[in-house]
């Protein structure tokens, strides 16, 4: 059965390396415990009511998905696999619910101009390897935000959001360029992120490339 993964192009990091970078950077960005590598991939103790833990599978085969999912007994445990969600859904036992569709994307990082539109100001603060960027409106309110976690040569962009009242003004692009510039200054050469369906178009317009679908399912438990 096809998994819809996109082949790596010459000169690009292979998918397993991007997955490892994304897992490490996501954990750093969210302030969780470090990922623990297991036979099929990684387990991250998240410790939130809506997400107790998450599994990210390096091996996204049917056998691996069934093995990991079949051993989960704690509600609000997430499973991530780099296969089309409609394929993964056929492999899961009862009790699992699909999350929103997402996509693993990556790009080579390089400096670029990041100038705020009139009426907006940009702030950036780095704490414990994570740079937080905020775009503020003229009244001081938050208009857009995002963060990037740098680990070695890889930088994971995370939680990029633009407030509804400030959309379609280029603020998403501004946040992305500012994050990329901060990552380059810290030595990163490759950017990785998990994109939502809405965010994918923005990232593709900025030169990011789709590498694989990123299926996400949460265990809700059976009655």
Coordinates of C-alpha atoms in Angstrom, one line a residue:
X1 CA 0.0 0.0 0.0
X2 CA 1.5 3.4 -0.9
X3 CA 2.6 5.8 1.8
X4 CA 2.7 9.0 -0.3
X5 CA 6.2 10.0 1.0
X6 CA 8.1 12.4 -1.2
X7 CA 11.6 11.1 -2.4
X8 CA 14.5 13.2 -1.2
X9 CA 16.3 15.2 -3.9
X10 CA 20.1 15.1 -4.3
X11 CA 21.8 17.2 -1.7
X12 CA 18.8 17.2 0.7
X13 CA 18.9 15.5 4.1
X14 CA 17.2 12.1 4.0
X15 CA 13.8 11.7 5.7
X16 CA 15.1 9.8 8.8
X17 CA 17.6 12.6 9.5
X18 CA 14.8 15.2 9.2
X19 CA 12.6 13.2 11.5
X20 CA 15.3 13.0 14.1
X21 CA 15.9 16.8 13.9
X22 CA 12.2 17.5 14.1
X23 CA 11.7 15.3 17.1
X24 CA 14.6 16.8 19.0
X25 CA 13.7 20.4 18.1
X26 CA 10.0 19.9 18.9
X27 CA 10.9 18.6 22.4
X28 CA 13.3 21.5 23.0
X29 CA 10.7 24.0 21.7
X30 CA 7.9 22.7 23.9
X31 CA 10.1 22.2 27.0
X32 CA 9.4 18.5 27.4
X33 CA 11.7 15.7 28.5
X34 CA 14.3 14.7 25.8
X35 CA 12.9 12.1 23.3
X36 CA 13.7 8.4 24.2
X37 CA 14.6 6.3 21.1
X38 CA 12.8 3.0 20.9
X39 CA 12.7 0.2 18.3
X40 CA 10.1 1.9 16.1
X41 CA 11.0 5.5 16.7
X42 CA 10.7 7.9 19.7
X43 CA 8.6 8.5 22.8
X44 CA 8.3 11.9 24.3
X45 CA 6.8 12.5 27.7
X46 CA 4.8 15.7 27.2
X47 CA 2.9 15.8 30.5
X48 CA -0.1 17.9 29.4
X49 CA -3.7 17.0 30.0
X50 CA -4.4 17.0 26.3
X51 CA -1.2 15.2 25.4
X52 CA 0.3 12.9 28.0
X53 CA 2.9 11.5 25.6
X54 CA 3.6 11.2 21.9
X55 CA 5.2 8.5 19.8
X56 CA 7.0 9.6 16.6
X57 CA 7.7 6.6 14.3
X58 CA 10.9 6.4 12.3
X59 CA 9.5 3.1 11.1
X60 CA 6.1 4.0 9.6
X61 CA 5.3 0.4 8.4
X62 CA 2.0 -1.2 9.1
X63 CA 3.7 -3.6 11.6
X64 CA 5.4 -0.8 13.5
X65 CA 2.1 1.3 13.7
X66 CA 0.2 -1.8 14.9
X67 CA 2.8 -2.7 17.5
X68 CA 3.0 0.8 19.0
X69 CA -0.7 1.6 18.9
X70 CA -1.6 -1.8 20.3
X71 CA 0.5 -1.2 23.4
X72 CA -1.0 2.2 24.3
X73 CA -3.4 2.2 27.2
X74 CA -3.2 5.8 28.5
X75 CA -5.7 8.3 27.0
X76 CA -4.4 11.4 25.3
X77 CA -1.4 9.6 24.0
X78 CA -0.5 10.7 20.5
X79 CA 1.0 8.7 17.6
X80 CA 2.8 10.4 14.7
X81 CA 3.7 8.5 11.5
X82 CA 5.0 9.7 8.2
X83 CA 2.3 8.1 6.1
X84 CA -1.0 9.4 4.7
X85 CA -3.6 9.6 7.5
X86 CA -6.1 7.5 5.6
X87 CA -3.6 4.7 5.4
X88 CA -2.7 4.8 9.1
X89 CA -6.4 4.8 10.1
X90 CA -6.8 1.3 8.6
X91 CA -4.0 0.0 10.8
X92 CA -5.2 1.3 14.2
X93 CA -7.3 -0.6 16.8
X94 CA -10.5 1.0 18.2
X95 CA -10.1 4.1 20.4
X96 CA -7.9 6.2 18.1
X97 CA -9.1 9.5 16.6
X98 CA -7.5 11.4 13.8
X99 CA -6.0 14.9 14.4
X100 CA -5.7 17.6 11.8
X101 CA -3.6 16.8 8.7
X102 CA -0.1 18.0 8.9
X103 CA 3.1 17.7 6.7
X104 CA 6.8 17.5 7.4
X105 CA 8.6 20.2 5.5
X106 CA 12.2 21.4 5.3
X107 CA 14.4 24.0 3.7
X108 CA 18.0 25.2 3.5
X109 CA 18.3 28.3 5.7
X110 CA 19.8 31.6 4.6
X111 CA 19.6 35.2 5.8
X112 CA 16.9 37.4 4.3
X113 CA 15.3 40.8 4.8
X114 CA 12.7 40.9 7.6
X115 CA 11.1 44.3 7.7
X116 CA 8.0 45.0 9.7
X117 CA 5.1 46.7 7.9
X118 CA 4.2 50.2 9.1
X119 CA 2.4 50.1 12.4
X120 CA 4.1 46.9 13.6
X121 CA 7.2 46.1 15.6
X122 CA 9.1 42.9 16.0
X123 CA 10.7 41.5 19.2
X124 CA 12.9 38.5 19.6
X125 CA 14.1 36.7 22.7
X126 CA 16.2 33.6 23.0
X127 CA 15.9 31.3 26.1
X128 CA 17.5 27.9 26.5
X129 CA 18.1 27.4 22.8
X130 CA 14.6 28.6 21.7
X131 CA 14.1 32.0 20.0
X132 CA 10.6 33.5 20.5
X133 CA 9.5 36.1 17.9
X134 CA 6.5 38.4 18.5
X135 CA 5.0 40.9 16.2
X136 CA 3.2 43.7 18.0
X137 CA 0.5 46.0 16.7
X138 CA 0.6 49.8 17.2
X139 CA -1.5 49.3 20.4
X140 CA 1.0 46.8 21.8
X141 CA -1.3 43.8 21.2
X142 CA 0.1 40.6 19.9
X143 CA -0.4 40.3 16.1
X144 CA 1.7 37.3 15.2
X145 CA 4.2 35.0 16.8
X146 CA 6.4 31.9 16.3
X147 CA 9.4 30.2 17.8
X148 CA 12.4 28.2 16.6
X149 CA 14.6 25.7 18.5
X150 CA 18.2 25.2 17.3
X151 CA 20.1 22.0 17.9
X152 CA 23.4 21.8 16.0
X153 CA 22.8 22.5 12.3
X154 CA 19.1 22.0 12.4
X155 CA 16.4 24.5 13.5
X156 CA 12.8 23.5 14.1
X157 CA 10.2 26.2 13.5
X158 CA 7.1 25.8 15.8
X159 CA 3.8 27.5 16.8
X160 CA 3.7 30.1 14.0
X161 CA 0.4 32.0 14.4
X162 CA -1.1 35.2 13.1
X163 CA -4.1 36.7 14.9
X164 CA -7.3 36.8 12.7
X165 CA -7.5 40.6 12.8
X166 CA -3.9 40.9 11.4
X167 CA -4.0 38.3 8.7
X168 CA -3.1 38.9 5.0
X169 CA -0.6 41.6 5.9
X170 CA 2.6 39.6 5.4
X171 CA 3.1 39.0 9.2
X172 CA 3.5 35.2 8.8
X173 CA 6.3 35.7 6.3
X174 CA 7.9 38.3 8.6
X175 CA 7.8 35.9 11.5
X176 CA 9.3 33.1 9.3
X177 CA 12.1 35.2 8.0
X178 CA 12.9 36.6 11.4
X179 CA 13.0 33.0 12.9
X180 CA 15.2 31.8 10.0
X181 CA 17.6 34.7 10.5
X182 CA 17.9 33.9 14.2
X183 CA 18.6 30.3 13.4
X184 CA 21.3 31.1 10.9
X185 CA 23.0 33.4 13.4
X186 CA 23.1 30.4 15.8
X187 CA 24.7 28.1 13.2
X188 CA 21.7 26.3 11.7
X189 CA 21.7 25.4 8.0
X190 CA 18.5 23.3 7.7
X191 CA 15.0 24.3 8.8
X192 CA 12.4 21.6 9.6
X193 CA 8.7 22.0 10.6
X194 CA 5.4 20.3 10.9
X195 CA 2.9 22.3 8.8
X196 CA -0.8 22.5 9.1
X197 CA -2.9 22.6 5.9
X198 CA -3.3 26.4 6.3
X199 CA 0.3 27.0 7.0
X200 CA 1.6 24.8 4.1
X201 CA 0.9 27.4 1.4
X202 CA 2.8 30.1 3.3
X203 CA 5.8 27.8 3.8
X204 CA 5.8 26.7 0.2
X205 CA 5.8 30.3 -1.0
X206 CA 8.9 30.9 1.2
X207 CA 10.7 28.0 -0.4
X208 CA 10.0 25.2 2.0
X209 CA 9.6 21.7 0.5
X210 CA 7.2 18.9 1.4
X211 CA 8.9 15.7 2.5
X212 CA 6.2 13.5 3.9
X213 CA 2.6 13.5 5.1
X214 CA 2.5 13.6 8.9
X215 CA -0.4 11.5 10.2
X216 CA -1.5 12.3 13.8
X217 CA -3.8 10.2 15.9
X218 CA -4.8 10.5 19.6
X219 CA -5.9 7.6 21.8
X220 CA -9.2 8.4 23.5
X221 CA -9.8 4.9 24.9
X222 CA -12.7 2.6 24.2
X223 CA -15.9 2.5 26.3

